[in-house]
PDB file of C-alpha atoms and ligand atoms in Angstrom:
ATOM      1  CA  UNK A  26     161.700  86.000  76.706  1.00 74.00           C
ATOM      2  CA  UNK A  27     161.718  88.347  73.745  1.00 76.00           C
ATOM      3  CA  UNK A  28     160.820  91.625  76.127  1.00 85.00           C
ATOM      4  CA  UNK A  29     160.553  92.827  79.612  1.00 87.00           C
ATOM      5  CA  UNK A  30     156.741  91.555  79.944  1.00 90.00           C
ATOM      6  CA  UNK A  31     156.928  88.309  77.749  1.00 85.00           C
ATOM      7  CA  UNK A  32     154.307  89.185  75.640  1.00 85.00           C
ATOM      8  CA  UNK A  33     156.617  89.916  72.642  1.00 79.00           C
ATOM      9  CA  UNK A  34     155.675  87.425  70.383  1.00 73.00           C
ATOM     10  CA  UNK A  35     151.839  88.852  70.271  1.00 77.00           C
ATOM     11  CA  UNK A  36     152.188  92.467  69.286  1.00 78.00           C
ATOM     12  CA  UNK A  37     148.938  92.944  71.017  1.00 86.00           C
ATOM     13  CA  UNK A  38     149.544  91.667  74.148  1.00 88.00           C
ATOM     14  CA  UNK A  39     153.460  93.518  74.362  1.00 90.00           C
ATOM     15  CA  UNK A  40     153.267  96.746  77.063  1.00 92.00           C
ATOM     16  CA  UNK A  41     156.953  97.176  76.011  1.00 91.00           C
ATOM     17  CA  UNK A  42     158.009 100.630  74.390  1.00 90.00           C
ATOM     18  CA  UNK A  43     160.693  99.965  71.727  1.00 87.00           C
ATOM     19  CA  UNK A  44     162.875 101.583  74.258  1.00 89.00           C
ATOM     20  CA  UNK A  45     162.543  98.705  76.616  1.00 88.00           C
ATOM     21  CA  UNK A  46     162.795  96.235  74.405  1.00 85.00           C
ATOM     22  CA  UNK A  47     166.116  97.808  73.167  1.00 84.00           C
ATOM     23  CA  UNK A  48     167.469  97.817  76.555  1.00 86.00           C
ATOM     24  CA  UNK A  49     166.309  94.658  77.317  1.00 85.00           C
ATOM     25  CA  UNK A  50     168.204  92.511  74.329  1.00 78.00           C
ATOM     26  CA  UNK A  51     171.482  95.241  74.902  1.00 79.00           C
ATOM     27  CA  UNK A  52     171.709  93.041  78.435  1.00 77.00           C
ATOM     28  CA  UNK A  53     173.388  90.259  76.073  1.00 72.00           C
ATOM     29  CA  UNK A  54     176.847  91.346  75.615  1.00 69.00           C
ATOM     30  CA  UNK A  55     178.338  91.271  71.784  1.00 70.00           C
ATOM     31  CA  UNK A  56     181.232  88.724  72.762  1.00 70.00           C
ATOM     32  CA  UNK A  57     178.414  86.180  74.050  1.00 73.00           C
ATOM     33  CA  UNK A  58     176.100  87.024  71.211  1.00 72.00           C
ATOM     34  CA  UNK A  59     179.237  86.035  68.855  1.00 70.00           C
ATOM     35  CA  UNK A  60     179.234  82.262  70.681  1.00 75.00           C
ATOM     36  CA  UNK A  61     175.799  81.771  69.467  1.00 82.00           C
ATOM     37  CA  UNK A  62     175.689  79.583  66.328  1.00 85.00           C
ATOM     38  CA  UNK A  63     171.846  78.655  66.290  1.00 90.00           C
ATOM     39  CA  UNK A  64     168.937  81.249  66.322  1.00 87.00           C
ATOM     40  CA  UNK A  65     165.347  79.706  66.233  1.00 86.00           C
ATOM     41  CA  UNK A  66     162.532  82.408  66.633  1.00 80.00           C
ATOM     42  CA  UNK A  67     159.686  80.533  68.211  1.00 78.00           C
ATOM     43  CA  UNK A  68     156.154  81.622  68.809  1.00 78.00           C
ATOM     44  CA  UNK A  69     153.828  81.382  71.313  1.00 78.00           C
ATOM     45  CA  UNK A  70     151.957  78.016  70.648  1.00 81.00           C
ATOM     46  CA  UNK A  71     148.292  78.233  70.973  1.00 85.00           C
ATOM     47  CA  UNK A  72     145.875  75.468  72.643  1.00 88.00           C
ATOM     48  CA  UNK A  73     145.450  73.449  69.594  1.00 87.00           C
ATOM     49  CA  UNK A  74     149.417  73.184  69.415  1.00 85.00           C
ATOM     50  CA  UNK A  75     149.659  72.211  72.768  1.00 84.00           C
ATOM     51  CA  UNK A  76     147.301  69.666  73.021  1.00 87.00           C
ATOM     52  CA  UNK A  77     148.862  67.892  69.806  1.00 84.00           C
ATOM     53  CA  UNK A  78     151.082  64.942  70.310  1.00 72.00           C
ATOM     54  CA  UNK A  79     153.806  65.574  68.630  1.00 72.00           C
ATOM     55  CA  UNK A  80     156.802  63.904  70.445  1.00 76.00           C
ATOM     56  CA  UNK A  81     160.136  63.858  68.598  1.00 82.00           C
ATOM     57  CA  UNK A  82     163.154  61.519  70.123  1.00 84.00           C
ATOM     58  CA  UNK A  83     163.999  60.393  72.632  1.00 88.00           C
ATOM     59  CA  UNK A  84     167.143  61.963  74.564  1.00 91.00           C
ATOM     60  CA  UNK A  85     168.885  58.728  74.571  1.00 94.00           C
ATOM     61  CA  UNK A  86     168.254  58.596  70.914  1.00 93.00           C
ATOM     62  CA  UNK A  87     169.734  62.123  70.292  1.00 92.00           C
ATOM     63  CA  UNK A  88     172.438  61.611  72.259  1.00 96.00           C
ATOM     64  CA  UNK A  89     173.800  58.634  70.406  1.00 95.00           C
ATOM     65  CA  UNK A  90     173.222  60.618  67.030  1.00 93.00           C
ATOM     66  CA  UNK A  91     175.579  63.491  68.930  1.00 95.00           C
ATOM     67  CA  UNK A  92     178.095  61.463  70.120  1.00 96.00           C
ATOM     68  CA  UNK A  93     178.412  59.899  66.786  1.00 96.00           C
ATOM     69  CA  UNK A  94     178.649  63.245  64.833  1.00 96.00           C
ATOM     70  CA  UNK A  95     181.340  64.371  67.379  1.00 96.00           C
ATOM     71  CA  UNK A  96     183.387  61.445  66.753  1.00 96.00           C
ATOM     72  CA  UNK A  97     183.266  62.030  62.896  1.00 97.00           C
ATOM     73  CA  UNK A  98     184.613  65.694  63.567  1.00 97.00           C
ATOM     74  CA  UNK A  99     187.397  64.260  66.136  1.00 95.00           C
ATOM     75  CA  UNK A 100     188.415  61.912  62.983  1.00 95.00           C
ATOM     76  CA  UNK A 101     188.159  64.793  60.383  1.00 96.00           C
ATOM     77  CA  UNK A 102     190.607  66.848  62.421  1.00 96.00           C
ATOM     78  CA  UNK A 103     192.843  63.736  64.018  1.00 92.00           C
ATOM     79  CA  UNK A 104     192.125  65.733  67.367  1.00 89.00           C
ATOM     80  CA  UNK A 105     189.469  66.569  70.117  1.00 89.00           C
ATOM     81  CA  UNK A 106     188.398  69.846  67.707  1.00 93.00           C
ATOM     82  CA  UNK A 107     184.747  70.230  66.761  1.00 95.00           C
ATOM     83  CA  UNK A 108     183.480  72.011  63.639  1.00 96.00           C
ATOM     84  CA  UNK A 109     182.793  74.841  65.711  1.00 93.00           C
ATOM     85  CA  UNK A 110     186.213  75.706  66.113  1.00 93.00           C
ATOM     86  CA  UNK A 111     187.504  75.341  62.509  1.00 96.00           C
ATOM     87  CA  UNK A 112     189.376  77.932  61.110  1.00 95.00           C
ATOM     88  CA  UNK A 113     189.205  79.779  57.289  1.00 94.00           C
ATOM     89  CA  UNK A 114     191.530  76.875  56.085  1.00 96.00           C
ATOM     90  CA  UNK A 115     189.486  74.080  57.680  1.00 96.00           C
ATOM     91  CA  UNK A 116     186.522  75.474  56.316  1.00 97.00           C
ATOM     92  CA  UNK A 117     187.981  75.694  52.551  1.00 96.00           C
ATOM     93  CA  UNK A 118     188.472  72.182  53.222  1.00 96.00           C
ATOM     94  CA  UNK A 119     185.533  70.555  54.686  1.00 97.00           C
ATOM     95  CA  UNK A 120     182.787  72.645  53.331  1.00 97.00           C
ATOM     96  CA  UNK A 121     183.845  72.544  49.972  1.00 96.00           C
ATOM     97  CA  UNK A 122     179.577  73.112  48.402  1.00 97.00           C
ATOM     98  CA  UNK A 123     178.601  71.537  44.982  1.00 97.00           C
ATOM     99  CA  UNK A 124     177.420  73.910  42.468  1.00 97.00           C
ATOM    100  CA  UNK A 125     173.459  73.549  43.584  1.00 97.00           C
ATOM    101  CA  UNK A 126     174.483  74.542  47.143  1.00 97.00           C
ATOM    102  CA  UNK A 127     177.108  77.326  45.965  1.00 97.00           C
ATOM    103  CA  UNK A 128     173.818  78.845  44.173  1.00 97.00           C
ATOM    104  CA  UNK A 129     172.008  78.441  47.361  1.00 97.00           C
ATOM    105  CA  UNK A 130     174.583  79.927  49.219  1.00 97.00           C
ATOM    106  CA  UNK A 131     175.136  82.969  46.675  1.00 97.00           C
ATOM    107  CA  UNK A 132     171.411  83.957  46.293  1.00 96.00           C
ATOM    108  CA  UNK A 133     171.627  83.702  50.436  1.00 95.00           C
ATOM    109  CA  UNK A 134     174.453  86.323  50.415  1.00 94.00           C
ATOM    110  CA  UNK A 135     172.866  88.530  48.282  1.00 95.00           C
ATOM    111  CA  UNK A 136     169.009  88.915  49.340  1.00 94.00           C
ATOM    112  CA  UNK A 137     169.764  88.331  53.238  1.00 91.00           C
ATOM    113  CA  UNK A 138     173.203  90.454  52.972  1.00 91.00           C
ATOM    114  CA  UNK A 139     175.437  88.269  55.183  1.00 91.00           C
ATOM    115  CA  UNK A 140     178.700  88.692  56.736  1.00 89.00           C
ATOM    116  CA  UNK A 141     181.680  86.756  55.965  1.00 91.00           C
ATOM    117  CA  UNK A 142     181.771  85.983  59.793  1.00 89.00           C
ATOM    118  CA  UNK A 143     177.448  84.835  59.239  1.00 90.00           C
ATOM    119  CA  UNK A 144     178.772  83.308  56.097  1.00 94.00           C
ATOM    120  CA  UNK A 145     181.453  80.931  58.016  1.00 94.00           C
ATOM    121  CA  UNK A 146     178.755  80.667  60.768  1.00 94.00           C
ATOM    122  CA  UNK A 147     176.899  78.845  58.472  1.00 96.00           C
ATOM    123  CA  UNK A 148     178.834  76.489  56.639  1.00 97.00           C
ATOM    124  CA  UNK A 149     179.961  75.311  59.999  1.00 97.00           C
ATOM    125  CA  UNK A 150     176.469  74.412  60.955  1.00 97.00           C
ATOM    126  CA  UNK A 151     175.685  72.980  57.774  1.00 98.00           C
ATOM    127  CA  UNK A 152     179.079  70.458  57.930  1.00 98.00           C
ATOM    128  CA  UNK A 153     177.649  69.796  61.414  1.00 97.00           C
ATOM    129  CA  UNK A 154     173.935  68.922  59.914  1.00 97.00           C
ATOM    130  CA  UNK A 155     175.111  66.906  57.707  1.00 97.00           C
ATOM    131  CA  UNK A 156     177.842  65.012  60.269  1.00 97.00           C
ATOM    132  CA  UNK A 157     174.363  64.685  61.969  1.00 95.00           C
ATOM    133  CA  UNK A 158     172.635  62.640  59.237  1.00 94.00           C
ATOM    134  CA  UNK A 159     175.824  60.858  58.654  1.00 93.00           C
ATOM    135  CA  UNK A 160     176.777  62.901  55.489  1.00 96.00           C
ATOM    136  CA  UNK A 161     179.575  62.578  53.690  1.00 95.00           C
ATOM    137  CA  UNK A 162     179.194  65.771  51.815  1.00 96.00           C
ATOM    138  CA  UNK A 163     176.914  69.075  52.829  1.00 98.00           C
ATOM    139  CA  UNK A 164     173.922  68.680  50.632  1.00 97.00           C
ATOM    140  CA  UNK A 165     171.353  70.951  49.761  1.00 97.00           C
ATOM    141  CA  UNK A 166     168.686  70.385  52.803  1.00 97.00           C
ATOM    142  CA  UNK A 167     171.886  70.893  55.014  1.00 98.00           C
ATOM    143  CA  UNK A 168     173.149  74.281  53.932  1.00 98.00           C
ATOM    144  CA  UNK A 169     169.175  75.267  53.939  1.00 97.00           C
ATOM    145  CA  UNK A 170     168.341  73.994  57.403  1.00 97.00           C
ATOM    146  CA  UNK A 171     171.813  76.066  58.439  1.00 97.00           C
ATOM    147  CA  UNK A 172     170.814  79.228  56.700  1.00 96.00           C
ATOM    148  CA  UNK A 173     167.471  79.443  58.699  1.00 94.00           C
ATOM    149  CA  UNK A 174     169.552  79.506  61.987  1.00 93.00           C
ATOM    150  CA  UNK A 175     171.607  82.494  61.592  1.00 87.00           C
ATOM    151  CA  UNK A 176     170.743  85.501  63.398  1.00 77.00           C
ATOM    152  CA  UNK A 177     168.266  88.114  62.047  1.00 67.00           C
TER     153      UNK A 177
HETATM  154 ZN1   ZN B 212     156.764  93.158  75.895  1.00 77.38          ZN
END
């Protein structure tokens, strides 16, 4: 929930003061925030939404596509380490961006004002994306889908 009374995604419907909702996202602690990788903001959906059919894949199907990018990163690192736990070197050397992503990346830096550490963050994800899609290299729609998840 993004307040106390769950209404925080209508601003009409939200009884909480700005106080509350303050104290309320305090609750999760900074070392546990820092383990996060992926923010998605979501919305409440309304009727015609949830009537839609709009089913994605299957679990089994999702699985496989996991299991396959964490057996890339095992062979990129010759161990059982996941691009989650690469360090500055690894990251010089497996995220290395083309020139259309390092403009991407740049303009990101600039207009959203991120961190080294949300910098990092994000080529991480974005070497994961594309291990995902079976990506040799992180490509544009990669490093985009990765910038979208950092936290606001
Ligand atoms: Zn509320």
């Amino acid at each position: 929930n993004p307040c106390p009374c769950g209404n925080g995604f209508d601003e009409d419907l939200c009884t909480c003061t700005p106080f509350d909702i303050r104290r309320y996202t305090k609750k999760l602690s900074g070392p546990i925030i820092d383990r996060i990788d992926l923010y998605i903001e979501i919305y409440r959906l309304n009727e015609n939404e949830i009537l839609k059919d709009s089913r994605g894949d299957r679990s089994e199907v999702i699985r496989e596509r996991v299991l396959e990018a964490r057996m890339i990163q095992n062979n990129r690192f010759g161990q059982e380490k996941l691009n989650g736990d690469m360090l500055n070197e690894d990251i010089e050397k497996y995220c290395i961006l083309d020139k259309e992503c390092e403009k991407i990346i740049r303009g990101a830096i600039r207009s959203l004002n991120l961190s080294m550490r949300t910098y990092h963050k994000i080529l991480k994800v974005a070497r994961t994306i594309a291990d995902l899609s079976g990506s040799k290299n992180i490509e544009k729609p990669h490093l985009m889908e990765a910038i979208t998840y950092r936290k606001n």
